[in-house]
Tab-separated table of N, CA and C in Angstrom:
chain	number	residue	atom	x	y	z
U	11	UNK	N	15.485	-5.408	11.087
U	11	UNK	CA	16.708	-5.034	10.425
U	11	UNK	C	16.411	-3.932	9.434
U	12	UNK	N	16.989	-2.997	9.283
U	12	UNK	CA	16.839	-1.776	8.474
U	12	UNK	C	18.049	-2.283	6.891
U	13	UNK	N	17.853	-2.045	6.055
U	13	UNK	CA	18.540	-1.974	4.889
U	13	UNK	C	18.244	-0.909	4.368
U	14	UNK	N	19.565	0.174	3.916
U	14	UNK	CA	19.368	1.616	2.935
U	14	UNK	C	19.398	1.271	1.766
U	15	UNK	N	19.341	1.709	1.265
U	15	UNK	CA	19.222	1.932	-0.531
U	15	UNK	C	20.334	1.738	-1.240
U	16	UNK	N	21.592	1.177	-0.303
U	16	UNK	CA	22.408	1.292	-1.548
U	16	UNK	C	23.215	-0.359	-1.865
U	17	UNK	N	24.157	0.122	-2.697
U	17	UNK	CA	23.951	-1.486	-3.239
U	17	UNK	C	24.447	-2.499	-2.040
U	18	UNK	N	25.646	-1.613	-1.770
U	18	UNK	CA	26.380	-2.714	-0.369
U	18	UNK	C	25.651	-3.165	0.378
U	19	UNK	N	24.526	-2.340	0.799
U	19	UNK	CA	23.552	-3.149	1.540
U	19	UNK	C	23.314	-4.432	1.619
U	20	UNK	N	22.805	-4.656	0.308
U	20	UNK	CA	22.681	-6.232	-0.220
U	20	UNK	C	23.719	-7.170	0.593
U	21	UNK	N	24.854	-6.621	0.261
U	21	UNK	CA	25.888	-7.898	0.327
U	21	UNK	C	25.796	-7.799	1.959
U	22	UNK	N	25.449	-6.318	2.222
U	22	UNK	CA	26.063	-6.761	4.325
U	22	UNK	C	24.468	-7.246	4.652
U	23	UNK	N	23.576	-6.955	4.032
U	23	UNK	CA	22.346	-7.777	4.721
U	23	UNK	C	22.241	-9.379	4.681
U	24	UNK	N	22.448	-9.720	3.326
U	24	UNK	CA	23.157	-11.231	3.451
U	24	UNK	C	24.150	-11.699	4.142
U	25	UNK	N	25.239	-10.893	4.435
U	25	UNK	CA	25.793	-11.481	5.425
U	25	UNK	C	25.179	-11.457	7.238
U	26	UNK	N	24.336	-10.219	7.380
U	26	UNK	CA	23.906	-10.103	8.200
U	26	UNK	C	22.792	-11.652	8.567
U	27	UNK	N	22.335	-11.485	7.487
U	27	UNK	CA	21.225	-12.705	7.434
U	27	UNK	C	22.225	-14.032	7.708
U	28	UNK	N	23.338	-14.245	7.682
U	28	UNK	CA	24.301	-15.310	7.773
U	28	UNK	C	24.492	-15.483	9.142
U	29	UNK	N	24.804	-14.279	10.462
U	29	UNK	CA	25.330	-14.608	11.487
U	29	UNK	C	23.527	-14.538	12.090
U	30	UNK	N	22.922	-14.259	11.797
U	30	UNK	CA	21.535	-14.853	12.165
U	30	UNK	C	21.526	-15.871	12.326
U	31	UNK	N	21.117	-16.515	11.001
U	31	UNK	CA	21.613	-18.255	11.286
U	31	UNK	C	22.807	-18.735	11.734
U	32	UNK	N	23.422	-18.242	12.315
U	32	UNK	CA	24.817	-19.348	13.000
U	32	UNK	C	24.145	-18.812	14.646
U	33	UNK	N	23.490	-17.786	14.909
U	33	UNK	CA	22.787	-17.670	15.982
U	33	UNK	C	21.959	-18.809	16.475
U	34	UNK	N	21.424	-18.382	15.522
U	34	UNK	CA	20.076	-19.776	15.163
U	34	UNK	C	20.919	-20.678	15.484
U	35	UNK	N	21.526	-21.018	15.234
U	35	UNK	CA	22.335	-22.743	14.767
U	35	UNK	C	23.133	-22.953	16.473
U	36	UNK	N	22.988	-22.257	17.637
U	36	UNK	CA	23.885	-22.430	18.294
U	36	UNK	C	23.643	-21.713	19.709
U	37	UNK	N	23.604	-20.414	19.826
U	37	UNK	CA	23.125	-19.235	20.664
U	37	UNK	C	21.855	-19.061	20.898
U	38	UNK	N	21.284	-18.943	19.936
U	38	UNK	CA	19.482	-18.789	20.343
U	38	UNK	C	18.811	-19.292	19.286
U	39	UNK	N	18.377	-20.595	19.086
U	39	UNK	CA	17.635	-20.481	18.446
U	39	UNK	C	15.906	-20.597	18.109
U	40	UNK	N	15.591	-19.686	19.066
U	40	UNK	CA	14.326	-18.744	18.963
U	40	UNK	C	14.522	-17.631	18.265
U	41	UNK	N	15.768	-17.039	18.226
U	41	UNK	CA	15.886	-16.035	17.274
U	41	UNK	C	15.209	-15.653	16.097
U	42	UNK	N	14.492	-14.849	15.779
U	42	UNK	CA	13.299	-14.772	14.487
U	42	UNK	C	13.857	-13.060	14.174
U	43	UNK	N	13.828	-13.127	12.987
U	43	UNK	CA	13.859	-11.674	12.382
U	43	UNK	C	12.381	-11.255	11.886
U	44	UNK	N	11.822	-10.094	12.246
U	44	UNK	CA	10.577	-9.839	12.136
U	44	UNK	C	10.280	-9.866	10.446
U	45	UNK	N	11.698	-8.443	10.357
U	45	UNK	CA	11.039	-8.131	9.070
U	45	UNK	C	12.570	-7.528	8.425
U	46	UNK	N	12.689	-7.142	7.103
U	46	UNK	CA	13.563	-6.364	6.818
U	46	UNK	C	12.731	-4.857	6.512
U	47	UNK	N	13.801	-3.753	6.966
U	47	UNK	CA	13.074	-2.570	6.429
U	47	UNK	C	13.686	-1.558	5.741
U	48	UNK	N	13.674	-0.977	4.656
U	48	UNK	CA	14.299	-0.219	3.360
U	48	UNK	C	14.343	1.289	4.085
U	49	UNK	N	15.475	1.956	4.156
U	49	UNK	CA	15.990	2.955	5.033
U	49	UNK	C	16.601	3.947	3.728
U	50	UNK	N	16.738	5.353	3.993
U	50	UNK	CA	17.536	5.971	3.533
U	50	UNK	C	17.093	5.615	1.812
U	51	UNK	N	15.470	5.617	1.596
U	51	UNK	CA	15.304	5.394	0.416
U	51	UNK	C	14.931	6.620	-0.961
U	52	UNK	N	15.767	6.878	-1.714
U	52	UNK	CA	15.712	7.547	-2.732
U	52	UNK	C	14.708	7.098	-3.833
U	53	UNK	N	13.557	7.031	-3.898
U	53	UNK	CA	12.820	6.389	-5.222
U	53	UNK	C	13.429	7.165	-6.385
U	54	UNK	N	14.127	8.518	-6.637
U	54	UNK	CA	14.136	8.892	-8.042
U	54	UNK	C	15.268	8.617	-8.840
U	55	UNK	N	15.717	6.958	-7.483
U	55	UNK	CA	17.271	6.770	-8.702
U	55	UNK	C	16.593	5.273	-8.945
U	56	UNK	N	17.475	4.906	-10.138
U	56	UNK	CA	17.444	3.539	-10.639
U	56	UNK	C	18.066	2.688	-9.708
U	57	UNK	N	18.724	2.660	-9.056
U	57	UNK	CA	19.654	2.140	-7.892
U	57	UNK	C	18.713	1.658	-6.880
U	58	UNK	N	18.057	2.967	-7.055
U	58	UNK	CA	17.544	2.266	-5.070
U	58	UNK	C	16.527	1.735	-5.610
U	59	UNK	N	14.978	1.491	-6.704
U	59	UNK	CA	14.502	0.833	-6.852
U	59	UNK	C	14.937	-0.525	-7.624
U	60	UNK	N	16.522	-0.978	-7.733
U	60	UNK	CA	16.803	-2.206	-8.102
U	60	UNK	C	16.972	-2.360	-6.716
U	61	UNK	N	17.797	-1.996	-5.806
U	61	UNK	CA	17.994	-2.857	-4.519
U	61	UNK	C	16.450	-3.797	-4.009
U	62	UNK	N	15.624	-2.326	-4.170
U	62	UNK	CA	14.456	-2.527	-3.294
U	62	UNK	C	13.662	-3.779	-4.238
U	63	UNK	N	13.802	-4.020	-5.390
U	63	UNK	CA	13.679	-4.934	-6.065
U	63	UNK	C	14.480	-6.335	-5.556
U	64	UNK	N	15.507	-6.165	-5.237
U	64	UNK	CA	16.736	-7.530	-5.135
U	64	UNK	C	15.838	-7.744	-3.130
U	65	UNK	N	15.898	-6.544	-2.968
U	65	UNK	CA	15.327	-7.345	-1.438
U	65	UNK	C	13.925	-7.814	-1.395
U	66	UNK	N	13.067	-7.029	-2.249
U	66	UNK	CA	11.667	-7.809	-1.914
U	66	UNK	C	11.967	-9.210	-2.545
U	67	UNK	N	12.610	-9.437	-3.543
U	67	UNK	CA	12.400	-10.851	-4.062
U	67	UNK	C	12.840	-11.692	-3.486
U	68	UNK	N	14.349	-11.330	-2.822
U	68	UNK	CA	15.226	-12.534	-1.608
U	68	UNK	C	14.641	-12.858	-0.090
U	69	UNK	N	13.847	-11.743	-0.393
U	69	UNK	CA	13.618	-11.666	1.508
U	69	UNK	C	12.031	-11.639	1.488
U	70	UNK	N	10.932	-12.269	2.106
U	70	UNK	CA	9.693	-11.901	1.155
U	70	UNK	C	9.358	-11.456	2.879
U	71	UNK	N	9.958	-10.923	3.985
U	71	UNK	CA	9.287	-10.885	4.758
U	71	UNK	C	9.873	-9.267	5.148
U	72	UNK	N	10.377	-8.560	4.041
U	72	UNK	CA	10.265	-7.069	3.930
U	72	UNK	C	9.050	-6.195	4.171
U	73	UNK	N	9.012	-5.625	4.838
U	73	UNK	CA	8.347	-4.321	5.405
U	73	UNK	C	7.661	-3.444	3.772
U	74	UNK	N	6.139	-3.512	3.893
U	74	UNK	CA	6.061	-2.714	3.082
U	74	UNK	C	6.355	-1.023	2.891
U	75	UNK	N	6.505	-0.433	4.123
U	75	UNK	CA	6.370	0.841	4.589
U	75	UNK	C	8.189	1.116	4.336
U	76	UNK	N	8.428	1.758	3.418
U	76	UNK	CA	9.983	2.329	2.556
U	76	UNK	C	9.615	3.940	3.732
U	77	UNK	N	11.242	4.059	3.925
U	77	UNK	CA	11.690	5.284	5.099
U	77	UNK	C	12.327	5.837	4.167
U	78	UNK	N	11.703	7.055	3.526
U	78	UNK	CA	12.503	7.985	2.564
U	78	UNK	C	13.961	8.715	3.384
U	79	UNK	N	14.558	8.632	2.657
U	79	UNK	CA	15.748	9.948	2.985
U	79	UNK	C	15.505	11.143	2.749
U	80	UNK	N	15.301	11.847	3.453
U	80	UNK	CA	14.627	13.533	3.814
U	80	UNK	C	15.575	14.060	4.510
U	81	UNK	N	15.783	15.768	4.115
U	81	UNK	CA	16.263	16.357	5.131
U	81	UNK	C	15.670	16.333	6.693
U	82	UNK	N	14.117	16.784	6.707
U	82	UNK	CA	13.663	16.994	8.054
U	82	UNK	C	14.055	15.428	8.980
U	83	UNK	N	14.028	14.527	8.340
U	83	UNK	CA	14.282	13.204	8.832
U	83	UNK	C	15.799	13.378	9.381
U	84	UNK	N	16.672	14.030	8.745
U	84	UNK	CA	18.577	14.638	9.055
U	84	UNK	C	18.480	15.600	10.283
U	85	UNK	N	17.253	16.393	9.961
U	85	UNK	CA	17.739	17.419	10.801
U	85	UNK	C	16.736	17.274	12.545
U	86	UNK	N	15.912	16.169	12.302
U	86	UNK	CA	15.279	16.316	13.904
U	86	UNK	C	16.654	15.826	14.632
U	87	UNK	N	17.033	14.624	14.650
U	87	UNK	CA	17.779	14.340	15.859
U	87	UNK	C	19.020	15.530	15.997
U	88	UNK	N	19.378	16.596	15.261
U	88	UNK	CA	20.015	17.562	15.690
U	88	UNK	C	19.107	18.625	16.657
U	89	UNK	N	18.151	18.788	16.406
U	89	UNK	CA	16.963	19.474	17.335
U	89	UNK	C	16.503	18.323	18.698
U	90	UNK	N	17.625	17.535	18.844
U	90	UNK	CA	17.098	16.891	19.715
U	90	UNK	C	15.303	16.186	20.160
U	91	UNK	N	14.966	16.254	18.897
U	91	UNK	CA	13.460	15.750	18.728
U	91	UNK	C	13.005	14.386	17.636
U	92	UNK	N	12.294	13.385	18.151
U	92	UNK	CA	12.057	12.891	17.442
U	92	UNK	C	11.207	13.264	15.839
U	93	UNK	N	11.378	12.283	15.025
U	93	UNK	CA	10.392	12.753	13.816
U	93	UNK	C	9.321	13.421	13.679
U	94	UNK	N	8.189	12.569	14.849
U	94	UNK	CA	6.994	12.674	15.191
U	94	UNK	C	6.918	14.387	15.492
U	95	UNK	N	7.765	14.333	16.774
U	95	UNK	CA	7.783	15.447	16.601
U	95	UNK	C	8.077	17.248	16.369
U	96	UNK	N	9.477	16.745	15.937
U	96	UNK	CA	9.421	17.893	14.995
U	96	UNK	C	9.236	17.852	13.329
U	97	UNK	N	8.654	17.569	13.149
U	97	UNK	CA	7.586	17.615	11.691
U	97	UNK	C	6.592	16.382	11.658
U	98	UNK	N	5.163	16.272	12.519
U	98	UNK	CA	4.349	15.001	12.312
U	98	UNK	C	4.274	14.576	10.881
U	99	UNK	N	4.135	15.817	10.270
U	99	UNK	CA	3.525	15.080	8.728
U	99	UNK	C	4.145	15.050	7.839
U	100	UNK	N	5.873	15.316	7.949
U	100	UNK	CA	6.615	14.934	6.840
U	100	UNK	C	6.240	13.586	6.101
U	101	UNK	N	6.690	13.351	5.024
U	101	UNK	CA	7.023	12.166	4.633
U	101	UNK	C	7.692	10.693	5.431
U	102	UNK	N	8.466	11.600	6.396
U	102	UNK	CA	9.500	10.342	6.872
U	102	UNK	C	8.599	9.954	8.085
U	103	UNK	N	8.158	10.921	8.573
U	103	UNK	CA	7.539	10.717	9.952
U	103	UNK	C	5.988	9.850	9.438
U	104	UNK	N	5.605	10.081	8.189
U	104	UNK	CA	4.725	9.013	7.888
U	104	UNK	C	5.087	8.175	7.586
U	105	UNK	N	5.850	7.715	6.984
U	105	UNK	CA	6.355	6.763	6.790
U	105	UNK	C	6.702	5.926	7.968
U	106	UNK	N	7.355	6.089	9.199
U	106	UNK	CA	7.740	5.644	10.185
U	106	UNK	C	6.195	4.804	10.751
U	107	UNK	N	5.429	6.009	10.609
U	107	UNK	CA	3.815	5.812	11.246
U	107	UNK	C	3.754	4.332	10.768
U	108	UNK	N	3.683	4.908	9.153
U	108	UNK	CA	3.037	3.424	8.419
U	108	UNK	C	3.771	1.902	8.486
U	109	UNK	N	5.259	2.314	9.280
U	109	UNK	CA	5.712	1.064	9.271
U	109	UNK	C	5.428	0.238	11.299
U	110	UNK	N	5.075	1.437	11.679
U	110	UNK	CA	4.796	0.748	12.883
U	110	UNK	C	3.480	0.503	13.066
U	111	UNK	N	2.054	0.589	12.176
U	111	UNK	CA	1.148	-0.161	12.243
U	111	UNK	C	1.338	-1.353	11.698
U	112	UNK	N	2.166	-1.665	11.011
U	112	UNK	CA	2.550	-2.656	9.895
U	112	UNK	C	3.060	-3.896	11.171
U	113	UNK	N	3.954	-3.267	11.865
U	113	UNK	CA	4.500	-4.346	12.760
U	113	UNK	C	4.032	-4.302	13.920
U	114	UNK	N	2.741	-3.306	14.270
U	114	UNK	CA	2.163	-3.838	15.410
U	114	UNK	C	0.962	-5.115	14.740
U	115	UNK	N	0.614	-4.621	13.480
U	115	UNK	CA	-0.486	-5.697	13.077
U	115	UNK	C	0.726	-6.863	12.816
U	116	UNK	N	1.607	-7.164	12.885
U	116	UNK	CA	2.161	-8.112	12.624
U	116	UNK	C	2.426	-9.015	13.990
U	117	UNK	N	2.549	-8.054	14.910
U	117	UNK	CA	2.985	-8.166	16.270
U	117	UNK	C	1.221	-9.052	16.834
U	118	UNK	N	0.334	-8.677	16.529
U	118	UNK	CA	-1.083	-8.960	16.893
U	118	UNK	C	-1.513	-10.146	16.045
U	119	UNK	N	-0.851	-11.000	15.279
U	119	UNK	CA	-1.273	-11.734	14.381
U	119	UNK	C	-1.601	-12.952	15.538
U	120	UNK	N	-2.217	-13.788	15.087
U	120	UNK	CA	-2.603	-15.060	16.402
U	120	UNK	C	-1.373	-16.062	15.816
U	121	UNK	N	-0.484	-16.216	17.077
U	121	UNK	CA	0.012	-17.415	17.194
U	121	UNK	C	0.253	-18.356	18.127
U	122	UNK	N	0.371	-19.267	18.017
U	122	UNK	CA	0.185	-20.716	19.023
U	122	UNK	C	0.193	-20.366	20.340
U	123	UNK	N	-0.304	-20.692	20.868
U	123	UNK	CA	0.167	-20.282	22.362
U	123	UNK	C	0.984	-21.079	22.854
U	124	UNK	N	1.499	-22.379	22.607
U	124	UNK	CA	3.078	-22.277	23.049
U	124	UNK	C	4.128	-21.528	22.665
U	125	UNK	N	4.398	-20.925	22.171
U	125	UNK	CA	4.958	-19.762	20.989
U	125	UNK	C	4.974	-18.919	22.198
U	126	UNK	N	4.065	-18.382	22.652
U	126	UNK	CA	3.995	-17.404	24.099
U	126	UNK	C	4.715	-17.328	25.206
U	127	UNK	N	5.817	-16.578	25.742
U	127	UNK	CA	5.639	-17.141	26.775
U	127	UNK	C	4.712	-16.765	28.280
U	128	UNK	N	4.835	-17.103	29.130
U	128	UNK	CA	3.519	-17.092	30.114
U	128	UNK	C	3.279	-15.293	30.553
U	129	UNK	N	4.303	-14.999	30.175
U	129	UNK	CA	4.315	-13.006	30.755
U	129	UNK	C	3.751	-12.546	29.559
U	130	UNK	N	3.593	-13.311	28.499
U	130	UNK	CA	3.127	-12.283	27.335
U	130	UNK	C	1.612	-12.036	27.015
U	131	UNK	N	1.032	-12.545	28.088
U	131	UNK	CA	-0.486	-12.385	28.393
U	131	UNK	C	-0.768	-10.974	28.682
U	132	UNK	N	0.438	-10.795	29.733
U	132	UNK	CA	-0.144	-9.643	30.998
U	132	UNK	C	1.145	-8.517	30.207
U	133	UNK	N	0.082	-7.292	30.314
U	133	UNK	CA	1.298	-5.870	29.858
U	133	UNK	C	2.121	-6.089	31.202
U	134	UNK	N	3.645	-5.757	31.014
U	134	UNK	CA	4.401	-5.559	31.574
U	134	UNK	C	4.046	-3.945	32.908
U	135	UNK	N	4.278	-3.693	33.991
U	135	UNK	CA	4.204	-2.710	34.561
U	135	UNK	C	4.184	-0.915	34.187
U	136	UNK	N	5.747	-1.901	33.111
U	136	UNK	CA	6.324	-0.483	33.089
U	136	UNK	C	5.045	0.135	31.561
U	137	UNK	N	5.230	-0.743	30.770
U	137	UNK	CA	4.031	-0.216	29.771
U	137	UNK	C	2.359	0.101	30.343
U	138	UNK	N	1.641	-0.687	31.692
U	138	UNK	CA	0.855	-0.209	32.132
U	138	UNK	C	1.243	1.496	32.156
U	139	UNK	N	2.126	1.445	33.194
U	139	UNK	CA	2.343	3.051	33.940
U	139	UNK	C	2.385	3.840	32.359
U	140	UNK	N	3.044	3.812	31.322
U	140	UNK	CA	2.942	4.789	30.502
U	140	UNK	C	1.541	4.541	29.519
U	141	UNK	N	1.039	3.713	29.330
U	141	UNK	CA	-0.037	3.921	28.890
U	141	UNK	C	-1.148	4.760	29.738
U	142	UNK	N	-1.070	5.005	30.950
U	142	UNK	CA	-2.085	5.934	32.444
U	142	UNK	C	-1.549	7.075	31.419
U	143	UNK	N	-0.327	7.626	31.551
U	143	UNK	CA	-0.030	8.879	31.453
U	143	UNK	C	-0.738	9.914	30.677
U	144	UNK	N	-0.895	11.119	31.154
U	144	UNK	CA	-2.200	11.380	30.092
U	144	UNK	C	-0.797	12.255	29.431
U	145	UNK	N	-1.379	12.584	28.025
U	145	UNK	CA	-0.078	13.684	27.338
U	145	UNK	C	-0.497	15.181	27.962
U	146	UNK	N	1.128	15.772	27.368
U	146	UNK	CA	1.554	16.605	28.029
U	146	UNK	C	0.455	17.376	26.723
């Protein structure tokens, strides 16, 4: 789940966090939220480091890796390019980096193996075939 910086957030992520659990409670409940993650973040206002304050304390399973709000971050998907790559080393595009080692090491953590299910041994096909691919 992504949360921006601003205050409403709060209130629609709690509610968001609400039809989770009635998920849970009814529809699926295997349903797990990985993580929350802080979007569209301004550090040089007082605002967005109280939110980011109100969510690390309510939610303790927040994403350490904060996704600044940047222009180059505005202007790739008009260039039809991802972050990566049209600007690798912005800010945002590191940032992105740092939040997807975050949740692949999270993704790699050991758990039960009933927790598993029996396909999650073996890579799927389609991720074999793109992992072969050599880059362009």
């Amino acid at each position: 789940m992504c949360s921006s910086d601003l205050y409403y957030a709060l209130e629609g992520l709690a509610g968001l966090m609400g039809t989770v659990e009635r998920v849970q409670g009814g529809l699926n409940p295997r349903l797990k939220v990985l993580g929350i993650v802080l979007t569209m973040f301004d550090g040089r206002t007082n605002l967005a480091r109280q939110v980011e304050e109100e969510v690390r304390r309510h939610f303790d399973n927040t994403f350490r890796a904060v996704i600044p709000r940047t222009v180059r971050l505005s202007e790739a998907p008009s260039h039809g390019e991802p972050i990566q790559r049209y600007d690798p080393r912005s800010p945002g595009a590191l940032a992105y980096e740092e939040l997807a080692d975050e949740l692949l090491a999270q993704l790699r953590a050991p758990r039960p193996a009933s927790a598993l299910p029996a396909s999650a041994t073996q890579p799927s096909r389609s991720f074999q075939t793109l992992s072969e691919r050599k880059p362009e």
